[in-house]
mmCIF file of N, CA, C and O in Angstrom:
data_model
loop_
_atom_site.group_PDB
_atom_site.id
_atom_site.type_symbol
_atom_site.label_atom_id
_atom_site.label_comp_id
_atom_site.label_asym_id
_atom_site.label_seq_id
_atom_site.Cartn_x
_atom_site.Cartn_y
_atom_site.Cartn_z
ATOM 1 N N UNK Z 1 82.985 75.522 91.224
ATOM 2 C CA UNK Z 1 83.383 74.961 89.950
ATOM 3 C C UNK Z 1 82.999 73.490 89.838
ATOM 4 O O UNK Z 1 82.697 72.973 88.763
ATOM 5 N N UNK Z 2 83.026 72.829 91.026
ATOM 6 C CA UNK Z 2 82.809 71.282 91.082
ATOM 7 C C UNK Z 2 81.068 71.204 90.783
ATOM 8 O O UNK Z 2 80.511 70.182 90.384
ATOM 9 N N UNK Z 3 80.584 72.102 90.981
ATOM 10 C CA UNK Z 3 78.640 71.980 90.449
ATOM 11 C C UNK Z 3 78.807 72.002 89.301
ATOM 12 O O UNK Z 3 77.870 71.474 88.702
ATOM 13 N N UNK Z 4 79.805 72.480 88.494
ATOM 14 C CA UNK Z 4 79.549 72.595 87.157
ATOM 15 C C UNK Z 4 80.383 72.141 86.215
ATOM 16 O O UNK Z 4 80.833 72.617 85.173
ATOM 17 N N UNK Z 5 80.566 70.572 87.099
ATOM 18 C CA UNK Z 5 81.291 69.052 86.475
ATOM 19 C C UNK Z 5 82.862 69.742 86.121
ATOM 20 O O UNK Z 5 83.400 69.545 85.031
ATOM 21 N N UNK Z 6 83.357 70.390 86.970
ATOM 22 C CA UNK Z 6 84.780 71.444 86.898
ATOM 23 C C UNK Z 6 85.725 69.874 87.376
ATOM 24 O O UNK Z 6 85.042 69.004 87.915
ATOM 25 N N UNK Z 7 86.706 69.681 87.238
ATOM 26 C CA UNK Z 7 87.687 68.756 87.813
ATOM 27 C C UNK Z 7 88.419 69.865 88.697
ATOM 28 O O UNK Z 7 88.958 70.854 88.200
ATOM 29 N N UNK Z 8 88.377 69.572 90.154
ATOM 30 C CA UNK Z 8 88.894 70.265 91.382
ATOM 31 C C UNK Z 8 89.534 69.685 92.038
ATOM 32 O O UNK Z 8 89.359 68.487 92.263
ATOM 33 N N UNK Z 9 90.656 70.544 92.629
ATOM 34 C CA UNK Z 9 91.831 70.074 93.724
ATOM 35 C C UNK Z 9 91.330 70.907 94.783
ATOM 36 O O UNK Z 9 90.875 71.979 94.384
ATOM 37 N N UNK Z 10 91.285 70.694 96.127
ATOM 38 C CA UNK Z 10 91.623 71.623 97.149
ATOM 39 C C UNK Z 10 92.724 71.265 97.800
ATOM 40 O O UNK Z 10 92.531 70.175 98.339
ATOM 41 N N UNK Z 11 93.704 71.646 97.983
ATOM 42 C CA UNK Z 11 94.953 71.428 98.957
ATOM 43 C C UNK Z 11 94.535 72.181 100.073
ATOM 44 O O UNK Z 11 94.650 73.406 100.097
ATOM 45 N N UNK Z 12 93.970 71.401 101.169
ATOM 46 C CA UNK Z 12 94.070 71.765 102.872
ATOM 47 C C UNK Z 12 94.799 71.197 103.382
ATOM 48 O O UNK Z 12 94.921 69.985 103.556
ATOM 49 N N UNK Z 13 95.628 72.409 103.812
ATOM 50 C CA UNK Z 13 96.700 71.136 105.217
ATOM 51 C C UNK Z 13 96.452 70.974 106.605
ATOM 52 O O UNK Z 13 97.217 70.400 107.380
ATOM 53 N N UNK Z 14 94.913 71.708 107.025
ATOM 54 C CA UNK Z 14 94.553 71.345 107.995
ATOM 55 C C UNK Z 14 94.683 72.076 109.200
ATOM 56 O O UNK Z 14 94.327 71.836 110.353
ATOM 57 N N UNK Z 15 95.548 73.462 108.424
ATOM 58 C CA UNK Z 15 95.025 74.579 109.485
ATOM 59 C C UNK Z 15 95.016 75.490 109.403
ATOM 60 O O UNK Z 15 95.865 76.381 109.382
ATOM 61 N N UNK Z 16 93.297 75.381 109.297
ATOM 62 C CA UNK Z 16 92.636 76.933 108.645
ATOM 63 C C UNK Z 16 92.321 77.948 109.917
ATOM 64 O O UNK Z 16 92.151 77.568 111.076
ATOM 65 N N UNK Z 17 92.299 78.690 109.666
ATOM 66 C CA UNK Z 17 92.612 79.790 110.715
ATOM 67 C C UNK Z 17 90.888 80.373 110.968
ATOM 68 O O UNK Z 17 90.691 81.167 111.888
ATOM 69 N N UNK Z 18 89.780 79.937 110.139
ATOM 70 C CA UNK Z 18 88.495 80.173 110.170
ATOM 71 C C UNK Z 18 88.068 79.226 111.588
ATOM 72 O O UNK Z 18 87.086 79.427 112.303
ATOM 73 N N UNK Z 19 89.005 78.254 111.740
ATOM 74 C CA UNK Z 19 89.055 77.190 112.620
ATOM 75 C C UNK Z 19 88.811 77.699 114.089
ATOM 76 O O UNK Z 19 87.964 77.241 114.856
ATOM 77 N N UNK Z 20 89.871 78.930 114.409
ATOM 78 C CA UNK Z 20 90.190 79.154 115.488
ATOM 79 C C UNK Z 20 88.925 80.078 116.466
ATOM 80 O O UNK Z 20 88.695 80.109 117.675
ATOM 81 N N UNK Z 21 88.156 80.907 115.030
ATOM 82 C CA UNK Z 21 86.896 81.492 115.570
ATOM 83 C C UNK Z 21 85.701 80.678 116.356
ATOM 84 O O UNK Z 21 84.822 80.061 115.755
ATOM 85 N N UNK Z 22 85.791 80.761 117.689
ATOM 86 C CA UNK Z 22 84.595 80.093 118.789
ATOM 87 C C UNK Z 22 83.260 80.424 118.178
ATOM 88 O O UNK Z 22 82.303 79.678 118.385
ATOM 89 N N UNK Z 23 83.139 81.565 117.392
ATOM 90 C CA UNK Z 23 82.009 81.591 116.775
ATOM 91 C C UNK Z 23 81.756 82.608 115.437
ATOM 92 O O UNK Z 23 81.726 83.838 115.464
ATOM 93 N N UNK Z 24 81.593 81.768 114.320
ATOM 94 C CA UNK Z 24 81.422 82.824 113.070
ATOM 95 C C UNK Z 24 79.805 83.548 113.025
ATOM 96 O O UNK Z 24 78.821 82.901 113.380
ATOM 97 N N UNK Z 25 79.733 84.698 112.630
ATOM 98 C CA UNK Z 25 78.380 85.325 112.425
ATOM 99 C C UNK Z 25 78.548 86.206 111.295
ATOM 100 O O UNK Z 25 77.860 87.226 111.249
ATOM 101 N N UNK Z 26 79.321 85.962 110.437
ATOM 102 C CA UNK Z 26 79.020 86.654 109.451
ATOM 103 C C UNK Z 26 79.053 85.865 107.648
ATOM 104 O O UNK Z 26 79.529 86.270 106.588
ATOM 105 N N UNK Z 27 78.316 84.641 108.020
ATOM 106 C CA UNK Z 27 78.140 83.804 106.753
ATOM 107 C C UNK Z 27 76.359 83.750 106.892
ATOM 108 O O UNK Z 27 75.643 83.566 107.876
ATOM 109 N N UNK Z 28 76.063 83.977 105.567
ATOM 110 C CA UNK Z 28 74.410 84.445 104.871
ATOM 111 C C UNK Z 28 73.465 82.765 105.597
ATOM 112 O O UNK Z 28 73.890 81.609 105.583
ATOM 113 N N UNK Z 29 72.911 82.986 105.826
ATOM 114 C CA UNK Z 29 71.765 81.694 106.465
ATOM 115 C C UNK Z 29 72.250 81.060 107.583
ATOM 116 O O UNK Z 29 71.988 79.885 107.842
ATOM 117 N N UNK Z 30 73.162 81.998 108.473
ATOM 118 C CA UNK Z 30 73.335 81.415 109.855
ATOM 119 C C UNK Z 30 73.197 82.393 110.749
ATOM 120 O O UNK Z 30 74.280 82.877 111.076
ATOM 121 N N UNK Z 31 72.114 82.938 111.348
ATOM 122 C CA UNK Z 31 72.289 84.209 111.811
ATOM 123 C C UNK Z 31 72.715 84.189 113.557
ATOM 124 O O UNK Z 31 73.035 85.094 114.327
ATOM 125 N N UNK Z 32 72.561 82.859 113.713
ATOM 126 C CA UNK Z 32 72.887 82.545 115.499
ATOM 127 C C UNK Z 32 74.272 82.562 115.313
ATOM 128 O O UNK Z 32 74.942 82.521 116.345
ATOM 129 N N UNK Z 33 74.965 82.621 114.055
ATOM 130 C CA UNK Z 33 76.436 81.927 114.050
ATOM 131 C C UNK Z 33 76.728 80.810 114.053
ATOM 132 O O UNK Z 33 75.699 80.140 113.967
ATOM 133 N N UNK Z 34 77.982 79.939 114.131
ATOM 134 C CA UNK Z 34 78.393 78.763 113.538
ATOM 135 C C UNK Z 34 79.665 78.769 114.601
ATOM 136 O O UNK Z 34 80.148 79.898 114.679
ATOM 137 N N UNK Z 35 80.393 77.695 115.521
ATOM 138 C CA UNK Z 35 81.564 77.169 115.289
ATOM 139 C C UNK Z 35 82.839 77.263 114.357
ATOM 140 O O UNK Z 35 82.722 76.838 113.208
ATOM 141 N N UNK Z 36 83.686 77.632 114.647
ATOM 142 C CA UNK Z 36 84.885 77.805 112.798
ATOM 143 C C UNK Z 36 84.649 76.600 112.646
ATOM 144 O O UNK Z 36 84.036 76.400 111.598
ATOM 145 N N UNK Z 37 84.950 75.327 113.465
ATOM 146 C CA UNK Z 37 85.261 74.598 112.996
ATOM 147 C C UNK Z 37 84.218 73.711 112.650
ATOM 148 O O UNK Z 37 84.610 72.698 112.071
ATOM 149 N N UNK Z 38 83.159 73.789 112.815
ATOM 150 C CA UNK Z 38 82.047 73.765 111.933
ATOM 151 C C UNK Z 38 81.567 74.086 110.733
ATOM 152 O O UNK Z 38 80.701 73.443 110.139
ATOM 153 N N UNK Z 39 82.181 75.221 110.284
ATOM 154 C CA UNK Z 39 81.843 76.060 109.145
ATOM 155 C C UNK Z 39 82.858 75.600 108.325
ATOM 156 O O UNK Z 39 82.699 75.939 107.153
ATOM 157 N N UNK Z 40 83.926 74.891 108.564
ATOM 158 C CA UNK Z 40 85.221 74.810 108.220
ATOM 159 C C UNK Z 40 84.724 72.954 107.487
ATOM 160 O O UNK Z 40 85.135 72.527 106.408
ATOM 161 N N UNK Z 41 83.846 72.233 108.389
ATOM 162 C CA UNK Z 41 83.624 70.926 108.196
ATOM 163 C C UNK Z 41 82.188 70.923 107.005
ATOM 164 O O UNK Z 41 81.978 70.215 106.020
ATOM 165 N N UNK Z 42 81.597 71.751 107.465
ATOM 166 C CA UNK Z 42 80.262 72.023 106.178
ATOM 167 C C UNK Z 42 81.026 72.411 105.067
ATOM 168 O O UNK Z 42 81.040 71.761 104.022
ATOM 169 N N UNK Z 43 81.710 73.521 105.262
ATOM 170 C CA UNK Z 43 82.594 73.861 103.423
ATOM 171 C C UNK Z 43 83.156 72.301 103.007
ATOM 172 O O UNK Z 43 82.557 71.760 102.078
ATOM 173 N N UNK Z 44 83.942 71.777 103.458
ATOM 174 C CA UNK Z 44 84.835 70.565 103.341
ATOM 175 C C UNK Z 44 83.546 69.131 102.503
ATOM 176 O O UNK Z 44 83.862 68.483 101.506
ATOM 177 N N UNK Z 45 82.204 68.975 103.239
ATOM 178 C CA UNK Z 45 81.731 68.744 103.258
ATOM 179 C C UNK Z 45 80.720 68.704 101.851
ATOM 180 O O UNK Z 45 80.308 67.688 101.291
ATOM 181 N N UNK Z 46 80.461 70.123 101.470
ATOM 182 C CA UNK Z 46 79.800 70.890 100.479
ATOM 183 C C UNK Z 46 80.848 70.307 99.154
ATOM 184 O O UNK Z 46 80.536 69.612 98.187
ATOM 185 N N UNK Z 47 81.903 70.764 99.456
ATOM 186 C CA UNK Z 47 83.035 70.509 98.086
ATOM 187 C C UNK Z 47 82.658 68.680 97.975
ATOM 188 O O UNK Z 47 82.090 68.260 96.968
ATOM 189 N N UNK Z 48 82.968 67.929 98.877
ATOM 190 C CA UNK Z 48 82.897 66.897 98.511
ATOM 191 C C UNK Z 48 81.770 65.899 97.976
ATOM 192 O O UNK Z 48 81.901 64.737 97.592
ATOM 193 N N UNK Z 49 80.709 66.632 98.055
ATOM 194 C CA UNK Z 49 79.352 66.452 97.724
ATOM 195 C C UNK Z 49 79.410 66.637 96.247
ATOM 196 O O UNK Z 49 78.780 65.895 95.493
ATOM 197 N N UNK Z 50 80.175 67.642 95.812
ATOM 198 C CA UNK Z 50 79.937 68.070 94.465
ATOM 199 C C UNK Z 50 81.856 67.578 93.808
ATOM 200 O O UNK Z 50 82.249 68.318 92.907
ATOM 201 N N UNK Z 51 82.360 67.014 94.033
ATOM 202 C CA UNK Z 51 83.538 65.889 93.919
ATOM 203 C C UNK Z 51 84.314 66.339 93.619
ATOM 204 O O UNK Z 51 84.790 66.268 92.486
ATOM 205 N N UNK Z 52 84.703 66.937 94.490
ATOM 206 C CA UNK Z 52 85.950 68.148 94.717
ATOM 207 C C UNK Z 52 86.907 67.237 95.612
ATOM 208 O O UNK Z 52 86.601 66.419 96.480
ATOM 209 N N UNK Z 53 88.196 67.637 95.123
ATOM 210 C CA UNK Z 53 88.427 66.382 95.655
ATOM 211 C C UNK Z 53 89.822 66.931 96.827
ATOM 212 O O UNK Z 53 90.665 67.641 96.278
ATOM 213 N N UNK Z 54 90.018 66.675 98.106
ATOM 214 C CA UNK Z 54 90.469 67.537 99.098
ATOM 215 C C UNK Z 54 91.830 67.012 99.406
ATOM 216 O O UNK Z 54 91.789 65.811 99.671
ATOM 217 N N UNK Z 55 92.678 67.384 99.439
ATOM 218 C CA UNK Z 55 94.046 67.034 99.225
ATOM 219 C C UNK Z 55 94.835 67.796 100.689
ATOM 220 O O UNK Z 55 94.915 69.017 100.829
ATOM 221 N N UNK Z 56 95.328 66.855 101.617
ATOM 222 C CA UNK Z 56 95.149 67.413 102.996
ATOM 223 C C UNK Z 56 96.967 67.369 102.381
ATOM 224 O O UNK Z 56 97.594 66.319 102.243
ATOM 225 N N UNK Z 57 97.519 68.747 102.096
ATOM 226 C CA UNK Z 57 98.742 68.704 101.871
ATOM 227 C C UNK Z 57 99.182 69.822 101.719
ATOM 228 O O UNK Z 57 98.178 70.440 101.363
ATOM 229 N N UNK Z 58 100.512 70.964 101.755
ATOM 230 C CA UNK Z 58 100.588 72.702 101.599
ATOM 231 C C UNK Z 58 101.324 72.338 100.192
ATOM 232 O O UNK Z 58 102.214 71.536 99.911
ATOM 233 N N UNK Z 59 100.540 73.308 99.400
ATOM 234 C CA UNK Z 59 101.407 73.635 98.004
ATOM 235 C C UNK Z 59 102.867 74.612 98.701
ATOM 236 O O UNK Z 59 102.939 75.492 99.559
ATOM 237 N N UNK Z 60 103.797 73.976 97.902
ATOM 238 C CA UNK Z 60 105.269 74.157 98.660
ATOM 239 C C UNK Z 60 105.825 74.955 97.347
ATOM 240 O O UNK Z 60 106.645 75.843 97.579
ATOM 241 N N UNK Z 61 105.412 74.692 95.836
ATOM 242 C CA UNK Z 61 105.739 75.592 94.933
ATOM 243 C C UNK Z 61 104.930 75.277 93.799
ATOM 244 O O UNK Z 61 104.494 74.240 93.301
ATOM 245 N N UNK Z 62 104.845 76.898 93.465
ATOM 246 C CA UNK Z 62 104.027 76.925 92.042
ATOM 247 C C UNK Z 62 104.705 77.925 91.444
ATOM 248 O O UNK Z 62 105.134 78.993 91.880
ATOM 249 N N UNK Z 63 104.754 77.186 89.891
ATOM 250 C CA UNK Z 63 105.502 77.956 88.241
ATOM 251 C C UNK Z 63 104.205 78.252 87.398
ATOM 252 O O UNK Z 63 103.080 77.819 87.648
ATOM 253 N N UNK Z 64 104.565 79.057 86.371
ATOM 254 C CA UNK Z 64 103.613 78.888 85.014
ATOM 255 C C UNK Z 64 104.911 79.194 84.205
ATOM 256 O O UNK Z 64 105.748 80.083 84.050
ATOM 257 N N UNK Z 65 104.581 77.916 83.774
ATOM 258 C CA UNK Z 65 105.505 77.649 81.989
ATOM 259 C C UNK Z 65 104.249 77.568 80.556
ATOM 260 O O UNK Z 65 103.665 76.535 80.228
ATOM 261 N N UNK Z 66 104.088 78.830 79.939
ATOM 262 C CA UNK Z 66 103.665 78.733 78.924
ATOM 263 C C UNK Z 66 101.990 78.692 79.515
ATOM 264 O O UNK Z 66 101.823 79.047 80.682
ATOM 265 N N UNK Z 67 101.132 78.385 78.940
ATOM 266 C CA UNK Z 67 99.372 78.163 79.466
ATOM 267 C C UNK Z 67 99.466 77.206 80.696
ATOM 268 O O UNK Z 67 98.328 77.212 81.165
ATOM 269 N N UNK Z 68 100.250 76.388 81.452
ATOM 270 C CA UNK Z 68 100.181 75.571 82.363
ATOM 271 C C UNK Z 68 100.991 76.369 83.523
ATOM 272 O O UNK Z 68 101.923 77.174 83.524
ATOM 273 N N UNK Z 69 100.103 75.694 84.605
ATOM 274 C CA UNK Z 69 100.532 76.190 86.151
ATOM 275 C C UNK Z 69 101.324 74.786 86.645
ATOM 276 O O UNK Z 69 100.858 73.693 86.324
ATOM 277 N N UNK Z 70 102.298 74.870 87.280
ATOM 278 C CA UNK Z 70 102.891 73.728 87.802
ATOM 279 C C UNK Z 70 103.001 73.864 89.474
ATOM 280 O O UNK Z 70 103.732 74.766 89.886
ATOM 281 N N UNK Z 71 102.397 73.118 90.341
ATOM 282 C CA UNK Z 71 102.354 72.866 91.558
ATOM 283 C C UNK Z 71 103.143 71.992 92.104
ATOM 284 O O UNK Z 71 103.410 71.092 91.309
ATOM 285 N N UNK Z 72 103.896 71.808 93.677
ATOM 286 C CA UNK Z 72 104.271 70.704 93.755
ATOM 287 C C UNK Z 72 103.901 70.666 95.770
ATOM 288 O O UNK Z 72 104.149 71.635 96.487
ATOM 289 N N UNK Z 73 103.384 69.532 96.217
ATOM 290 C CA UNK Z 73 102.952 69.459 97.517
ATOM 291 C C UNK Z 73 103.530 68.333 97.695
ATOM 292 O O UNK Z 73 103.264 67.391 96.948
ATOM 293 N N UNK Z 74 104.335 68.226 98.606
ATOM 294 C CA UNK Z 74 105.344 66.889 98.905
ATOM 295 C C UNK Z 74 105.540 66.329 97.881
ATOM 296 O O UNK Z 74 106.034 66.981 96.960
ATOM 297 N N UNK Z 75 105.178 64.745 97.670
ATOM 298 C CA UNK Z 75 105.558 64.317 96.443
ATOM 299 C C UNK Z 75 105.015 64.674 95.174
ATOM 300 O O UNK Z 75 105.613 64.541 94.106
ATOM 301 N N UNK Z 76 103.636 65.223 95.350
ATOM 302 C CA UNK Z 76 102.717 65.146 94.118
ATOM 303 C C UNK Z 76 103.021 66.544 93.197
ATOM 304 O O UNK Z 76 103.082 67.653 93.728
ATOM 305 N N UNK Z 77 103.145 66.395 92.203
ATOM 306 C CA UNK Z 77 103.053 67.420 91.478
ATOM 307 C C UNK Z 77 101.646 67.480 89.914
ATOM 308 O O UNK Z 77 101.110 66.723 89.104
ATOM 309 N N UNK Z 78 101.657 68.499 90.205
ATOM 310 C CA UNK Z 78 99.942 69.153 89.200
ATOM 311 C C UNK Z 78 100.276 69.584 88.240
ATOM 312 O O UNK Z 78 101.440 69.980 88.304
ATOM 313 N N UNK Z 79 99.786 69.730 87.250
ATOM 314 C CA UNK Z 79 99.369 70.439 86.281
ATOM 315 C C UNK Z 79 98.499 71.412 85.747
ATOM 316 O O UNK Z 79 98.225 70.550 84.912
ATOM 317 N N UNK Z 80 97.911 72.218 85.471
ATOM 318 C CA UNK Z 80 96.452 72.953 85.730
ATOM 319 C C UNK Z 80 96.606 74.077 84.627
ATOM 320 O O UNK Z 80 97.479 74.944 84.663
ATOM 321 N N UNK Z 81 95.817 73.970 83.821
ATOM 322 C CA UNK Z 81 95.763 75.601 83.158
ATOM 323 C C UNK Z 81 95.115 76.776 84.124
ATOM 324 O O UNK Z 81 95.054 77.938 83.722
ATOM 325 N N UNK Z 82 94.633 76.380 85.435
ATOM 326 C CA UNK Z 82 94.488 77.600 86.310
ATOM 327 C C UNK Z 82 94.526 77.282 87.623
ATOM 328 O O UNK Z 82 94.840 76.126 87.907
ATOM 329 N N UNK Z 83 94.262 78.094 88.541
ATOM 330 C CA UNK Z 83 94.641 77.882 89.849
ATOM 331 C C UNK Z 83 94.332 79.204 90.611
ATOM 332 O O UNK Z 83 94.576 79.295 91.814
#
């Protein structure tokens, strides 16, 4: 969505479980395989290239009141017509 001038949140809190794989082999143009946590730092990487913007925090609760989604991750709370 961020290639296509989208305004993006990612909430990572930093432990992704793609992480824990010693070696991924099943993502398209890596056929030796990848590190998780490699594959984990190129995605992270990719988003932020295209200005996505990475929010190292766990969504703790989400509502929809009416067309809006309401999030809240420690202090911050969102707004979003999607999610």
């Amino acid at each position: 969505l961020a290639r296509f001038n989208r305004q993006v949140l990612v909430f990572a809190e930093g432990k992704s479980r793609a992480e824990w794989s010693p070696l991924n082999r099943n993502y398209p143009g890596f056929p030796e395989g990848l590190p998780g946590a490699e594959l984990v730092q190129r995605f992270r990487e990719q988003a932020e290239e295209f200005h996505a913007h990475i929010i190292p925090q766990r969504v703790e609760q989400l509502d929809k009141t009416g067309e809006f989604f309401r999030l809240r991750a420690g202090d911050l709370v969102v707004e979003a017509r999607r999610v």
